[in-house]
Coordinates of C-alpha atoms in Angstrom, one line a residue:
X844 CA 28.5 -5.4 17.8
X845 CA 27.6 -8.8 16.5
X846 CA 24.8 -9.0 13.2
X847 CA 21.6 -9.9 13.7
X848 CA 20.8 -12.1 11.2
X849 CA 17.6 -14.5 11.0
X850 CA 20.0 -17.4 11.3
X851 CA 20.8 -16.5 14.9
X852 CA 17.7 -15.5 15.7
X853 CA 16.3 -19.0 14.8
X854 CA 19.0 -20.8 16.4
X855 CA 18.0 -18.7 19.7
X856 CA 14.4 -20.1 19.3
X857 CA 15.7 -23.3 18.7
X858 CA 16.6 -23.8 22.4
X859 CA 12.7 -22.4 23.5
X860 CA 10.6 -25.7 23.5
X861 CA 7.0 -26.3 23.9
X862 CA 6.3 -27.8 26.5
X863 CA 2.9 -29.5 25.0
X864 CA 5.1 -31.0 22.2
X865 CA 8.2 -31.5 23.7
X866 CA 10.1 -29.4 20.2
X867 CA 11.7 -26.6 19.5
X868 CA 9.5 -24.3 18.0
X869 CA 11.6 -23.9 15.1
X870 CA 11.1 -27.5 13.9
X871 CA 7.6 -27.3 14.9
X872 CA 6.8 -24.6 12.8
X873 CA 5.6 -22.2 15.1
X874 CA 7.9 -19.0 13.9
X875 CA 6.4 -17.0 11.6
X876 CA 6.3 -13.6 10.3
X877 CA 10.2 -12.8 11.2
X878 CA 11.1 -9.1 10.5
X879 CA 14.2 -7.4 11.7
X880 CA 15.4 -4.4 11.2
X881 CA 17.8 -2.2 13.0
X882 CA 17.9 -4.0 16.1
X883 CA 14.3 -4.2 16.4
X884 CA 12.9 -8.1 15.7
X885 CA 9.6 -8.8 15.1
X886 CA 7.9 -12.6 14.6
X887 CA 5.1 -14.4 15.6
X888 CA 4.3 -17.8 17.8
X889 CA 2.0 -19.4 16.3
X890 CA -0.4 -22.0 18.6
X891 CA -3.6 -24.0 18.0
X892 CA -6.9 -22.1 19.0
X893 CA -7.7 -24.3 22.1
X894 CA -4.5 -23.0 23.9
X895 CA -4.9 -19.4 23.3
X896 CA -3.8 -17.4 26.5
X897 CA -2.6 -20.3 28.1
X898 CA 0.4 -20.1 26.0
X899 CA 1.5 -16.7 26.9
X900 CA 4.4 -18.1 29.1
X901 CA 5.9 -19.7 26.0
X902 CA 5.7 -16.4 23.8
X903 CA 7.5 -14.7 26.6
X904 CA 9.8 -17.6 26.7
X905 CA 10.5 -16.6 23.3
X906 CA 10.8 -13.6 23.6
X907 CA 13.6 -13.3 26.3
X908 CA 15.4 -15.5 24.0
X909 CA 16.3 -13.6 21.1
X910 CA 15.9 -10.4 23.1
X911 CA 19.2 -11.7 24.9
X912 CA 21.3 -12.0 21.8
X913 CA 23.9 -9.3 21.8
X914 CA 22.6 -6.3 19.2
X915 CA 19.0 -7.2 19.6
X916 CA 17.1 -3.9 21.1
X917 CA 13.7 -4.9 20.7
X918 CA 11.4 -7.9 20.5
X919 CA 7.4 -7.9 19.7
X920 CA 6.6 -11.5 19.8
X921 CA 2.7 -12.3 19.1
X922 CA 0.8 -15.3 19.7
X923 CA -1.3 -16.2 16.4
X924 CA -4.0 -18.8 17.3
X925 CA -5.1 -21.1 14.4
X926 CA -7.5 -23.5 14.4
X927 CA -5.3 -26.8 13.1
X928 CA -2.1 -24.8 12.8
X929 CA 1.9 -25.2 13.2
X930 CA 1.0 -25.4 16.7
X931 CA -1.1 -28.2 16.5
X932 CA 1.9 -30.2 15.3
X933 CA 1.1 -29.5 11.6
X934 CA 3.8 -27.6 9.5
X935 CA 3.0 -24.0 8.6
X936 CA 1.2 -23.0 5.8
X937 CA 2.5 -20.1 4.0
X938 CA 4.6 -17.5 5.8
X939 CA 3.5 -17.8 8.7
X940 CA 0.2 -15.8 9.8
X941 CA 0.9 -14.3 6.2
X942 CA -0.6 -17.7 4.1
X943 CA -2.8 -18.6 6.8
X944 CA -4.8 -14.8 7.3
X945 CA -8.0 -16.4 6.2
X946 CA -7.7 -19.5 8.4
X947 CA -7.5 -17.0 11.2
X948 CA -10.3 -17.8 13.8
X949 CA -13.4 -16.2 14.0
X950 CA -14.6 -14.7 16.8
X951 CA -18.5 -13.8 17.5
X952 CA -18.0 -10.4 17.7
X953 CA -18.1 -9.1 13.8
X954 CA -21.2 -11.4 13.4
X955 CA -23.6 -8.7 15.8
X956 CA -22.2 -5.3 14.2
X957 CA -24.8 -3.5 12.3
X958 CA -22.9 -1.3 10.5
X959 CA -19.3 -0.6 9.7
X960 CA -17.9 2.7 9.2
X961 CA -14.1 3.5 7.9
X962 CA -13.0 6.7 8.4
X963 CA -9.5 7.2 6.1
X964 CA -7.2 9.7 4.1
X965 CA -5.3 9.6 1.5
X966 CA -2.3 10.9 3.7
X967 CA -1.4 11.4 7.2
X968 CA -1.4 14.5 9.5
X969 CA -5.2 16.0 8.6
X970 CA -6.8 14.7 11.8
X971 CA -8.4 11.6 10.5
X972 CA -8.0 9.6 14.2
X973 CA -9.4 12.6 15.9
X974 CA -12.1 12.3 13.5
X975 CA -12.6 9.4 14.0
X976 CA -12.4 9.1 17.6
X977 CA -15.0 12.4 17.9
X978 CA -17.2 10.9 15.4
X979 CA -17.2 7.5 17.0
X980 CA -18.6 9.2 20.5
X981 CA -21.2 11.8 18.7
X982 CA -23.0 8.6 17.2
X983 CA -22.8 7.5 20.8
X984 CA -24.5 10.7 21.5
X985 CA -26.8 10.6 18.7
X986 CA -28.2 6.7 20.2
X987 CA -26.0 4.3 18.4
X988 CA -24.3 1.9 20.1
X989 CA -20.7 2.2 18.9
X990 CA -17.4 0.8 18.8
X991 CA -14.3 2.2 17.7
X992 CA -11.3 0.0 16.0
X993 CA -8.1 1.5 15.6
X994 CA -6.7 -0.1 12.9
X995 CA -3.5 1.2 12.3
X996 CA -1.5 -1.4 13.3
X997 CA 2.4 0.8 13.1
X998 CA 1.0 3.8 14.8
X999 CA -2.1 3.1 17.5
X1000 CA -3.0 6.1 18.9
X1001 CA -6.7 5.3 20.0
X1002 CA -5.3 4.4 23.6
X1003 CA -4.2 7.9 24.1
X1004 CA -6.4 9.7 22.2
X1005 CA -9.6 8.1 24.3
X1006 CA -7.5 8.0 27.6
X1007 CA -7.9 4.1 28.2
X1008 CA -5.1 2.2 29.7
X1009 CA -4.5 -1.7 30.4
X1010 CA -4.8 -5.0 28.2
X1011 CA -8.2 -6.7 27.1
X1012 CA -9.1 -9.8 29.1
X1013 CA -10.4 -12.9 27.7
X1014 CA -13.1 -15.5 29.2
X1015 CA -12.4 -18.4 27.1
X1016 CA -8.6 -17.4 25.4
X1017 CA -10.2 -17.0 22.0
X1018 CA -12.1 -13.7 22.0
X1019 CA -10.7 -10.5 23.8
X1020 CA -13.3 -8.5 25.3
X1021 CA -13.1 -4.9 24.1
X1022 CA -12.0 -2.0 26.3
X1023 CA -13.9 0.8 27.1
X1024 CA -13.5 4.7 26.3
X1025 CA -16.1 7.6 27.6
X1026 CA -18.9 5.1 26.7
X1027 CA -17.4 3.5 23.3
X1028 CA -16.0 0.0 22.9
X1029 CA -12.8 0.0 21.6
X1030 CA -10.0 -2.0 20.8
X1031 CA -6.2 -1.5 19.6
X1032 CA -2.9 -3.0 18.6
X1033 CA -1.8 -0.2 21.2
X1034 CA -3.1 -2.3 24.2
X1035 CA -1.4 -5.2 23.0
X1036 CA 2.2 -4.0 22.9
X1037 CA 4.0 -1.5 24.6
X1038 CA 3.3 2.2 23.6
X1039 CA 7.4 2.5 22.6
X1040 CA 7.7 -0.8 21.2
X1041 CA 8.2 -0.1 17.1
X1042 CA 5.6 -2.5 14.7
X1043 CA 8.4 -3.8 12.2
X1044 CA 5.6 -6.3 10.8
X1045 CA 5.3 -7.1 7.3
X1046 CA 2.7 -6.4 5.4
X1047 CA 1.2 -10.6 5.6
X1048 CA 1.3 -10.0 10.1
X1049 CA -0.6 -6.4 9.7
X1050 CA -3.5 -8.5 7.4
X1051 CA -4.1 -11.1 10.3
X1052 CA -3.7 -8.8 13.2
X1053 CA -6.3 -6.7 11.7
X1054 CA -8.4 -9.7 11.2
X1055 CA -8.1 -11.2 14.3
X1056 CA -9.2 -7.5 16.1
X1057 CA -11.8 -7.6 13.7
X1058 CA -13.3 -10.8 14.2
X1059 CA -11.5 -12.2 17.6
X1060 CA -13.6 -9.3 19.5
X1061 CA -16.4 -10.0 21.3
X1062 CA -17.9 -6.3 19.8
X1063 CA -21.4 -7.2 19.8
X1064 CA -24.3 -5.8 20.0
X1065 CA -23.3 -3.1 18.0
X1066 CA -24.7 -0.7 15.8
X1067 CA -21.9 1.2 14.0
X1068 CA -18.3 0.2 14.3
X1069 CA -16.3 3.2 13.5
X1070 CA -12.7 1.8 11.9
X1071 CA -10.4 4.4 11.9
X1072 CA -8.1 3.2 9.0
X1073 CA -4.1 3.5 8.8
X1074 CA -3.3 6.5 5.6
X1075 CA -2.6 5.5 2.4
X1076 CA -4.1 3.2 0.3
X1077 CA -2.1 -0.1 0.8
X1078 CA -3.0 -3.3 2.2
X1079 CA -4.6 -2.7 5.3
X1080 CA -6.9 -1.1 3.4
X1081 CA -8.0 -3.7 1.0
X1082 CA -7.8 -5.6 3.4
X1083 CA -10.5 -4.5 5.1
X1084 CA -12.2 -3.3 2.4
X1085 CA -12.7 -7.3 1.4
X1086 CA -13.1 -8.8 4.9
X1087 CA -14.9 -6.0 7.1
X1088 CA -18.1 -6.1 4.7
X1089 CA -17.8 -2.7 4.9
X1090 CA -21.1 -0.6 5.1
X1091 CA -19.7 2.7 3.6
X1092 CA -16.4 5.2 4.4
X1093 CA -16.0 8.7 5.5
X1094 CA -12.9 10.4 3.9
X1095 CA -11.3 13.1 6.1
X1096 CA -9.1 16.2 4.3
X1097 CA -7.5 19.7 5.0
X1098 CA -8.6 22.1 2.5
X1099 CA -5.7 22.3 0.7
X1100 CA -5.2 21.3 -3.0
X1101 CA -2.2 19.0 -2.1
X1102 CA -3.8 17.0 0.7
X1103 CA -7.6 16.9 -1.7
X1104 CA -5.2 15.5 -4.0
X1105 CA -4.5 12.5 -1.8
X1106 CA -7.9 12.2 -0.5
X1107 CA -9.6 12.3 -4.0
X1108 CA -7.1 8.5 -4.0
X1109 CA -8.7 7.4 -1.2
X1110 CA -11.7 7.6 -2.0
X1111 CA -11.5 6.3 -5.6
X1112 CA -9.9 3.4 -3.8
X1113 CA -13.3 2.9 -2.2
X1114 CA -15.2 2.7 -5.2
X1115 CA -13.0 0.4 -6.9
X1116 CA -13.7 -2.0 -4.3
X1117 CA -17.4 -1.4 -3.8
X1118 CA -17.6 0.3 -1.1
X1119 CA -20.1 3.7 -0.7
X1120 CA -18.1 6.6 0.3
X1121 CA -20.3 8.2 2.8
X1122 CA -18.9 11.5 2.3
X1123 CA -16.1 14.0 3.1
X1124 CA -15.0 16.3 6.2
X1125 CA -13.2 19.2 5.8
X1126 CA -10.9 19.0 8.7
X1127 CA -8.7 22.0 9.8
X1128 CA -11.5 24.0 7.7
X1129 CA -9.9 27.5 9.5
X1130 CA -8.8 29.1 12.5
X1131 CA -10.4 31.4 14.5
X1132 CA -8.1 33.6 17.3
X1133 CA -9.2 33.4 20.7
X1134 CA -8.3 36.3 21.5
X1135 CA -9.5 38.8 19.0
X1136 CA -12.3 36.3 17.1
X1137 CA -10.7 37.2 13.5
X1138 CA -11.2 34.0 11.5
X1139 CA -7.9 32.7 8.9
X1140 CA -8.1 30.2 6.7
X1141 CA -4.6 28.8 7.1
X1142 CA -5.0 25.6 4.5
X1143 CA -7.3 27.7 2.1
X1144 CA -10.8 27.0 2.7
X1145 CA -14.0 25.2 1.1
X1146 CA -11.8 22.9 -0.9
X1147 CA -13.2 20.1 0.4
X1148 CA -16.7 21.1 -0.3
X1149 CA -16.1 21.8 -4.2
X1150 CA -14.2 18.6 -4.6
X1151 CA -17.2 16.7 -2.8
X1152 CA -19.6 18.7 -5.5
X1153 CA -17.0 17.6 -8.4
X1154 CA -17.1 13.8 -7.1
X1155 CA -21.0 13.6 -6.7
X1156 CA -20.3 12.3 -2.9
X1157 CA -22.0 14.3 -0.1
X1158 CA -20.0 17.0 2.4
X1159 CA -20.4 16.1 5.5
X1160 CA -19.2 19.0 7.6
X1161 CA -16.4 21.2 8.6
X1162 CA -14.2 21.1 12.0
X1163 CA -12.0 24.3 12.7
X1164 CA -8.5 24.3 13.9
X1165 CA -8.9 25.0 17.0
X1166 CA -6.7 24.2 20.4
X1167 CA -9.4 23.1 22.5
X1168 CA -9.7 19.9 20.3
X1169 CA -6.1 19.1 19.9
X1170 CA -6.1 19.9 23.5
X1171 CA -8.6 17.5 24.9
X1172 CA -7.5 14.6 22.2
X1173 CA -3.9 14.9 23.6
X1174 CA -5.5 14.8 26.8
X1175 CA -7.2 11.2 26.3
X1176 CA -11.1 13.0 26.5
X1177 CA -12.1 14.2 23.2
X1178 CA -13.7 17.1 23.0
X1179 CA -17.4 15.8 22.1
X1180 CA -16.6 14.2 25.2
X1181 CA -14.9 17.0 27.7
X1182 CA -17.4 19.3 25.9
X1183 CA -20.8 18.0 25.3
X1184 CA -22.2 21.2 24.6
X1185 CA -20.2 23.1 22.9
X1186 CA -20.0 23.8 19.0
X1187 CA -17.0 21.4 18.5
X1188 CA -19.4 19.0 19.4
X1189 CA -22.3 20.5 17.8
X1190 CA -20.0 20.0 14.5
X1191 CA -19.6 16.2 14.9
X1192 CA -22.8 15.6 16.2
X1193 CA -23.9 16.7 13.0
X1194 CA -21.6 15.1 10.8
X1195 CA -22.6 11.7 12.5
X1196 CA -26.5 12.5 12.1
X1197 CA -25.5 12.6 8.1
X1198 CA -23.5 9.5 8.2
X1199 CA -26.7 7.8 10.2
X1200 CA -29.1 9.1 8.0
X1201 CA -26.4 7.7 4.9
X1202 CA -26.4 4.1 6.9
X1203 CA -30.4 4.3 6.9
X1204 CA -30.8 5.4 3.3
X1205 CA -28.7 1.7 2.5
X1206 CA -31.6 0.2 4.8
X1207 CA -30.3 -3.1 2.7
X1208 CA -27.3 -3.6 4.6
X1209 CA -23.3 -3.4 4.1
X1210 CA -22.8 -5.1 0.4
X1211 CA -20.8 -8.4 0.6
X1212 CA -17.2 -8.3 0.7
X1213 CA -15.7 -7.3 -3.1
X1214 CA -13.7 -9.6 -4.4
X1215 CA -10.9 -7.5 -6.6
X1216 CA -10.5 -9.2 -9.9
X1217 CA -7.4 -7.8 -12.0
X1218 CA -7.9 -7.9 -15.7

């Protein structure tokens, strides 16, 4: 099997030409962003603003290309609109949407959201997205007008998780209107791609996509935006952290020392960056058997209350293990949703009147974006 190398992957996308320029768009500078990795090829088109969807034949053109060399078994191709870019018939600045994030046009949407709400971990695997999604539709509940952005970029789950299928449309190719899920808007890199279709994005392409779905969203009027943030405390986070205007964060943990441990990063990652930590669920808090009602408390219990005590930040609540939520998430209707009136949703209902009474108490307003100064 031949290797795929980015010489031949070039040369592939030196035969697809623009039909607006009459070039390649290798020599016009329109690559950018070219990963590749076990077969798997990742890059980016990038076009001026004013041509936004209309361009979508020549991404696809693009596509097909290097998806027919021999050894290639994926292509994600994305069109990157900027505002007096490569595709403008100006020569790229930086690596691709990498140097150009913060030229990355601005949508209205960011401009009418009251209030934006991160919910993170330190780690994966303690139920931060169905936190996130659950808490996002118990604000709803509570009056809010909400939104929900799923923000990891490598693994989008909100699509699933809120049972919503299809792509976003656009009225004028600039700003995608945001789907809609039991009531919430939303919007993911999930509706974008295909659900099997692996992100092999460097880290440059996951700062602009997040900014364009940030700001390329027509999200408004909205009062909270609930962000449900990738784990970890990399660059997607900072990124946000210094472009979102962030109004506070909710940390999610298991009870557990190992994954407080991680958690107690996260949120310490906040505060470097200026940004309130709203407070902390303890997720996975116990188990209770259906069957005979005795409770266990498989990941210990009440750890994330003492470490919320130790850190001065408020507990916000405590979710059980418990079937009928991992049930109805798989199932694309969480469970504040498939059941309104139940405890579950008693639980996040009253998690999200905390984090609106938090939101309130800052009655000034999300601080300005931080600007992270190294010493």
């Amino acid at each position: 099997m031949a290797t795929i190398t980015e010489e031949r992957i070039l040369e592939a996308l030196r035969r697809v030409r623009d039909p607006e320029q009459g070039k390649d768009l290798v020599s016009l500078g329109m690559i950018g962003g070219l990963a590749i990795k076990d077969g798997n090829v990742g890059f980016s088109v990038e076009v001026a603003a004013q041509r936004g969807a209309a361009a979508e034949p020549l991404r696809k053109a693009a596509e097909q290309a290097v998806f027919a060399l021999e050894g290639v078994t994926s292509v994600t191709a994305v069109l990157t609109a900027h505002s007096g870019g490569a595709g403008a018939g100006q020569p790229p600045t930086g690596n691709g949407p990498a140097g150009s994030a913060a030229a990355a046009p601005k949508g209205s949407g960011a401009d009418r959201i009251g209030s934006i709400v991160a919910v993170a971990s330190g780690k994966g695997g303690v139920g931060k997205s169905t936190t996130a999604a659950n808490l996002a539709l118990a604000l709803m509940a509570e009056g809010a007008r909400t939104g929900l952005l799923d923000a990891d970029i490598y693994g989008p789950s909100m699509p699933r998780m809120m049972g919503v299928r299809g792509k976003p449309t656009t009225a004028d190719g600039k700003v995608l209107d945001p789907m809609n899920g039991h009531g919430v808007k939303l919007m993911s890199m999930g509706f974008l791609v295909d659900e099997e279709t692996p992100m092999i994005w460097r880290g440059p392409m996951v700062m602009s996509a997040l900014q364009q779905l940030l700001q390329d969203v027509d999200w408004g009027p909205l009062d909270v935006l609930v962000v449900d943030m990738p784990p970890g405390t990399g660059d997607a986070q900072l990124t946000l952290a210094q472009t979102a205007k962030l109004a506070g964060a909710v940390i999610v943990s298991t009870p557990q020392d190992i994954a407080l441990l991680d958690a107690r990063k996260g949120l310490n990652m906040f505060r470097k960056v200026d940004v309130p930590v709203l407070g902390i669920v303890e997720n996975m808090s116990y188990f209770q058997c259906p069957h005979c009602g005795e409770r266990s408390d498989i990941f210990s219990h009440g750890g994330a209350r003492r470490e919320a005590e130790r850190l001065g930040v408020p507990f916000l609540g405590e979710i059980p293990l418990d079937i009928a939520i991992r049930e109805t998430s798989d199932g694309g209707r969480p469970i504040v949703a498939a059941e309104p009136d139940g405890p579950h949703a008693a639980a996040y209902r009253e998690i999200a009147m905390k984090v609106l009474d938090r939101l309130d108490a800052g009655a000034d307003g999300p601080k300005p974006a931080p600007k992270i100064v190294i010493r």
